[in-house]
Amino acid sequence: HGAAQADGGSQASAASSDFEAVLRANALCVQADESVVQLHRMVSEVFGKRFPELESHVPDPVTYLRAALAIGNTTDISTLDLGSVLSPAQTMAVSMTAAELRTAPLSGEALAAVKAACLAALERERLKTEMLFPFIASRMPRIAPNVVALLGPDVTAQLLSAVGGLDKLVAIPSCNLQVVGKGERALHGFARAAKMQHFGILHECALVQECLPEHRAKAMRVVAGRVALASRLDQSRTGLSGA
């Protein structure tokens, strides 16, 4: 009995340590995203003089930066392979708009600043997606294996970070779990960094997203109930297999 208690304590301690590491990694994701937003704002102000309509065609900051880096001062955009950066619809819209451009090329100094800012932002994005995301995904099954089995590692990480950990999650009634994250900015390192004005974090999980839109509200209620149960199993350190 004492050995089982010790083992449970060591598992709980490891999970707590993992969660602290996940929080630190998420903080780095937040910093990376904020840096990308700032660099995108700077680039769009400068490159907007060269291609004013690009931002309306390519609203996503990271994709915009890739497009700006690819286009630069090129006068004939049809010679570029924008398909590797943009969707087919965006490529067509950008190409058609570019054909009508009458703006002056950027100065060498301005173009160099744009390229440097794009490269810096894209490097932050690469570190986030290739290093921080995999780290977070690898730790979540050790922290809350049963919740991860339901929601996946990314959504679980969002949920635990939003409420402050597994101990806080188990105290939240399932009806309240449905609205965690509603109307707030989604955590930057996960899924989307958009405002979730109408839905909570649980709305992003595959179990809900795979339902028809008219069934998602009911699916969220069911998932919230299962998450409440799974979080208690994880908090008690039983059912660790995630089965």
Short mmCIF file of C-alpha atoms in Angstrom, two decimals:
data_model
loop_
_atom_site.label_atom_id
_atom_site.label_comp_id
_atom_site.label_asym_id
_atom_site.label_seq_id
_atom_site.Cartn_x
_atom_site.Cartn_y
_atom_site.Cartn_z
CA HIS A 1 0.00 0.00 0.00
CA GLY A 2 2.83 2.39 0.93
CA ALA A 3 4.63 1.57 -2.33
CA ALA A 4 1.47 2.31 -4.31
CA GLN A 5 1.11 5.65 -2.52
CA ALA A 6 4.74 6.50 -3.23
CA ASP A 7 4.31 5.55 -6.86
CA GLY A 8 1.17 7.67 -7.13
CA GLY A 9 2.97 10.58 -5.50
CA SER A 10 5.89 10.34 -7.90
CA GLN A 11 3.49 10.20 -10.86
CA ALA A 12 1.64 13.27 -9.60
CA SER A 13 4.94 15.07 -9.04
CA ALA A 14 6.10 14.20 -12.57
CA ALA A 15 2.79 15.41 -14.00
CA SER A 16 3.11 18.67 -12.08
CA SER A 17 6.66 19.14 -13.37
CA ASP A 18 5.50 18.38 -16.91
CA PHE A 19 2.68 20.90 -16.61
CA GLU A 20 5.10 23.60 -15.46
CA ALA A 21 7.25 22.82 -18.50
CA VAL A 22 4.16 23.02 -20.75
CA LEU A 23 3.26 26.40 -19.25
CA ARG A 24 6.78 27.67 -19.94
CA ALA A 25 6.61 26.35 -23.50
CA ASN A 26 3.23 27.98 -23.96
CA ALA A 27 4.65 31.28 -22.68
CA LEU A 28 7.34 31.02 -25.37
CA CYS A 29 4.60 30.35 -27.94
CA VAL A 30 2.82 33.49 -26.77
CA GLN A 31 6.03 35.51 -27.13
CA ALA A 32 6.64 34.07 -30.60
CA ASP A 33 3.10 34.90 -31.74
CA GLU A 34 3.26 38.43 -30.34
CA SER A 35 6.58 38.97 -32.10
CA VAL A 36 5.14 37.70 -35.39
CA VAL A 37 2.15 40.06 -35.04
CA GLN A 38 4.45 43.03 -34.42
CA LEU A 39 6.73 42.16 -37.34
CA HIS A 40 3.71 41.61 -39.59
CA ARG A 41 2.40 45.06 -38.66
CA MET A 42 5.76 46.63 -39.50
CA VAL A 43 6.07 44.75 -42.81
CA SER A 44 2.50 45.53 -43.88
CA GLU A 45 3.06 49.26 -43.25
CA VAL A 46 6.14 49.28 -45.48
CA PHE A 47 5.21 46.65 -48.07
CA GLY A 48 1.67 48.02 -48.22
CA LYS A 49 3.08 50.96 -50.19
CA ARG A 50 4.31 48.49 -52.79
CA PHE A 51 1.25 46.19 -52.77
CA PRO A 52 -1.67 47.84 -50.91
CA GLU A 53 -4.21 45.07 -51.59
CA LEU A 54 -2.06 42.14 -50.47
CA GLU A 55 -3.30 42.26 -46.89
CA SER A 56 -6.95 42.02 -47.96
CA HIS A 57 -6.15 38.99 -50.14
CA VAL A 58 -3.90 37.35 -47.51
CA PRO A 59 -5.20 38.19 -44.02
CA ASP A 60 -3.19 35.52 -42.17
CA PRO A 61 -0.01 37.22 -40.84
CA VAL A 62 2.38 34.30 -41.44
CA THR A 63 1.11 33.68 -44.97
CA TYR A 64 1.30 37.42 -45.69
CA LEU A 65 4.93 37.50 -44.59
CA ARG A 66 5.77 34.54 -46.82
CA ALA A 67 4.03 36.21 -49.75
CA ALA A 68 5.74 39.56 -49.18
CA LEU A 69 9.11 37.83 -48.98
CA ALA A 70 8.43 35.96 -52.24
CA ILE A 71 7.10 39.00 -54.13
CA GLY A 72 9.56 41.69 -53.04
CA ASN A 73 10.03 44.16 -55.90
CA THR A 74 9.17 41.66 -58.65
CA THR A 75 7.22 43.45 -61.36
CA ASP A 76 5.92 40.35 -63.17
CA ILE A 77 4.41 38.18 -60.44
CA SER A 78 3.40 35.54 -63.00
CA THR A 79 7.06 34.47 -62.98
CA LEU A 80 6.85 33.53 -59.29
CA ASP A 81 5.73 30.23 -57.80
CA LEU A 82 3.20 31.66 -55.37
CA GLY A 83 1.37 28.34 -55.27
CA SER A 84 3.90 27.11 -52.71
CA VAL A 85 2.92 29.99 -50.41
CA LEU A 86 -0.72 30.81 -51.18
CA SER A 87 -3.91 28.88 -51.88
CA PRO A 88 -5.02 28.66 -55.54
CA ALA A 89 -7.75 31.28 -54.94
CA GLN A 90 -5.29 33.64 -53.23
CA THR A 91 -2.71 33.11 -55.97
CA MET A 92 -5.26 34.06 -58.62
CA ALA A 93 -6.47 37.13 -56.70
CA VAL A 94 -2.94 38.35 -55.97
CA SER A 95 -1.80 37.78 -59.55
CA MET A 96 -4.78 39.64 -61.02
CA THR A 97 -4.34 42.56 -58.63
CA ALA A 98 -0.59 42.67 -59.21
CA ALA A 99 -1.12 43.00 -62.94
CA GLU A 100 -2.85 46.33 -62.28
CA LEU A 101 -0.27 47.67 -59.81
CA ARG A 102 1.04 51.13 -60.52
CA THR A 103 3.07 51.61 -57.36
CA ALA A 104 6.79 52.35 -57.24
CA PRO A 105 9.24 49.64 -56.16
CA LEU A 106 10.57 49.84 -52.61
CA SER A 107 13.96 51.40 -52.07
CA GLY A 108 16.83 49.02 -51.46
CA GLU A 109 16.88 49.94 -47.79
CA ALA A 110 13.13 49.44 -47.35
CA LEU A 111 13.19 46.12 -49.21
CA ALA A 112 16.09 44.89 -47.07
CA ALA A 113 14.18 45.82 -43.90
CA VAL A 114 11.08 44.00 -45.14
CA LYS A 115 13.06 40.85 -45.97
CA ALA A 116 14.86 40.89 -42.61
CA ALA A 117 11.57 41.29 -40.72
CA CYS A 118 9.91 38.51 -42.74
CA LEU A 119 12.81 36.11 -42.12
CA ALA A 120 12.87 36.92 -38.39
CA ALA A 121 9.13 36.33 -38.05
CA LEU A 122 9.18 33.12 -40.07
CA GLU A 123 12.05 31.78 -37.97
CA ARG A 124 10.00 32.37 -34.80
CA GLU A 125 7.08 30.58 -36.42
CA ARG A 126 9.34 27.67 -37.39
CA LEU A 127 10.72 27.29 -33.87
CA LYS A 128 7.18 27.33 -32.50
CA THR A 129 5.79 24.73 -34.88
CA GLU A 130 8.85 22.45 -35.10
CA MET A 131 10.08 22.57 -31.49
CA LEU A 132 7.52 23.95 -29.04
CA PHE A 133 4.42 22.29 -30.48
CA PRO A 134 5.95 18.79 -30.54
CA PHE A 135 7.26 19.27 -27.00
CA ILE A 136 3.81 20.28 -25.72
CA ALA A 137 2.14 17.41 -27.57
CA SER A 138 4.63 14.92 -26.10
CA ARG A 139 4.04 16.06 -22.51
CA MET A 140 0.25 16.29 -22.45
CA PRO A 141 -0.42 12.51 -22.39
CA ARG A 142 1.71 12.27 -19.23
CA ILE A 143 -0.19 15.08 -17.53
CA ALA A 144 -3.77 14.12 -18.40
CA PRO A 145 -3.84 10.92 -20.47
CA ASN A 146 -7.60 10.36 -20.26
CA VAL A 147 -8.46 13.94 -21.20
CA VAL A 148 -5.95 13.74 -24.07
CA ALA A 149 -7.67 10.55 -25.29
CA LEU A 150 -10.87 12.59 -25.62
CA LEU A 151 -9.63 15.97 -26.81
CA GLY A 152 -6.17 15.44 -28.27
CA PRO A 153 -3.00 17.07 -26.86
CA ASP A 154 -3.45 20.56 -28.32
CA VAL A 155 -6.99 21.17 -27.07
CA THR A 156 -6.12 19.58 -23.72
CA ALA A 157 -3.16 21.95 -23.39
CA GLN A 158 -5.41 24.91 -24.18
CA LEU A 159 -7.97 23.82 -21.62
CA LEU A 160 -5.50 23.15 -18.80
CA SER A 161 -3.63 26.38 -19.45
CA ALA A 162 -6.90 28.34 -19.49
CA VAL A 163 -8.12 26.98 -16.14
CA GLY A 164 -4.74 26.75 -14.41
CA GLY A 165 -4.06 23.03 -14.27
CA LEU A 166 -5.64 19.65 -13.65
CA ASP A 167 -6.50 20.41 -10.01
CA LYS A 168 -8.55 23.41 -11.14
CA LEU A 169 -10.17 21.50 -14.00
CA VAL A 170 -11.68 18.84 -11.76
CA ALA A 171 -13.48 21.52 -9.74
CA ILE A 172 -15.35 22.92 -12.76
CA PRO A 173 -18.86 21.54 -13.44
CA SER A 174 -19.33 20.13 -16.93
CA CYS A 175 -21.87 22.83 -17.82
CA ASN A 176 -19.18 25.46 -17.17
CA LEU A 177 -16.50 23.54 -19.09
CA GLN A 178 -18.40 24.25 -22.29
CA VAL A 179 -17.74 27.99 -22.02
CA VAL A 180 -14.12 27.97 -20.84
CA GLY A 181 -12.29 30.25 -23.27
CA LYS A 182 -15.46 31.73 -24.76
CA GLY A 183 -15.05 35.35 -25.82
CA GLU A 184 -11.33 35.30 -25.02
CA ARG A 185 -8.26 35.08 -27.16
CA ALA A 186 -7.37 31.46 -27.75
CA LEU A 187 -4.02 30.50 -26.27
CA HIS A 188 -1.42 31.51 -28.78
CA GLY A 189 0.55 28.31 -29.05
CA PHE A 190 -2.37 26.09 -29.94
CA ALA A 191 -4.87 25.51 -32.68
CA ARG A 192 -5.95 29.07 -33.57
CA ALA A 193 -5.04 32.50 -32.25
CA ALA A 194 -8.43 33.88 -33.22
CA LYS A 195 -11.01 35.30 -30.84
CA MET A 196 -13.45 32.65 -29.70
CA GLN A 197 -16.42 34.94 -29.31
CA HIS A 198 -19.15 32.34 -29.59
CA PHE A 199 -17.63 29.03 -28.51
CA GLY A 200 -15.36 27.69 -25.82
CA ILE A 201 -12.14 25.70 -26.21
CA LEU A 202 -13.99 22.36 -26.31
CA HIS A 203 -15.60 23.43 -29.58
CA GLU A 204 -12.20 22.97 -31.28
CA CYS A 205 -11.80 19.27 -30.44
CA ALA A 206 -12.24 16.68 -33.21
CA LEU A 207 -15.20 14.98 -31.48
CA VAL A 208 -17.18 18.23 -31.85
CA GLN A 209 -15.77 19.41 -35.17
CA GLU A 210 -16.58 16.10 -36.87
CA CYS A 211 -20.29 16.58 -36.09
CA LEU A 212 -22.67 18.45 -38.35
CA PRO A 213 -22.91 22.12 -37.29
CA GLU A 214 -26.46 21.71 -35.99
CA HIS A 215 -25.32 18.87 -33.69
CA ARG A 216 -22.20 20.52 -32.24
CA ALA A 217 -23.91 22.16 -29.27
CA LYS A 218 -25.21 18.76 -28.12
CA ALA A 219 -21.82 17.18 -28.82
CA MET A 220 -20.13 19.83 -26.65
CA ARG A 221 -22.43 18.98 -23.74
CA VAL A 222 -21.60 15.27 -24.08
CA VAL A 223 -17.86 15.93 -24.44
CA ALA A 224 -17.88 18.29 -21.43
CA GLY A 225 -19.44 15.56 -19.30
CA ARG A 226 -16.82 13.04 -20.42
CA VAL A 227 -13.99 15.54 -19.83
CA ALA A 228 -15.24 16.16 -16.29
CA LEU A 229 -15.07 12.40 -15.62
CA ALA A 230 -11.73 11.92 -17.40
CA SER A 231 -10.11 14.81 -15.53
CA ARG A 232 -11.10 13.23 -12.20
CA LEU A 233 -9.57 9.94 -13.30
CA ASP A 234 -6.36 11.75 -14.27
CA GLN A 235 -6.30 13.78 -11.09
CA SER A 236 -6.61 10.64 -9.00
CA ARG A 237 -3.89 9.09 -11.21
CA THR A 238 -6.09 6.12 -12.11
CA GLY A 239 -6.90 4.94 -15.61
CA LEU A 240 -3.51 6.21 -16.75
CA SER A 241 -3.55 4.30 -20.02
CA GLY A 242 -6.01 6.73 -21.58
CA ALA A 243 -8.20 3.79 -22.54
#
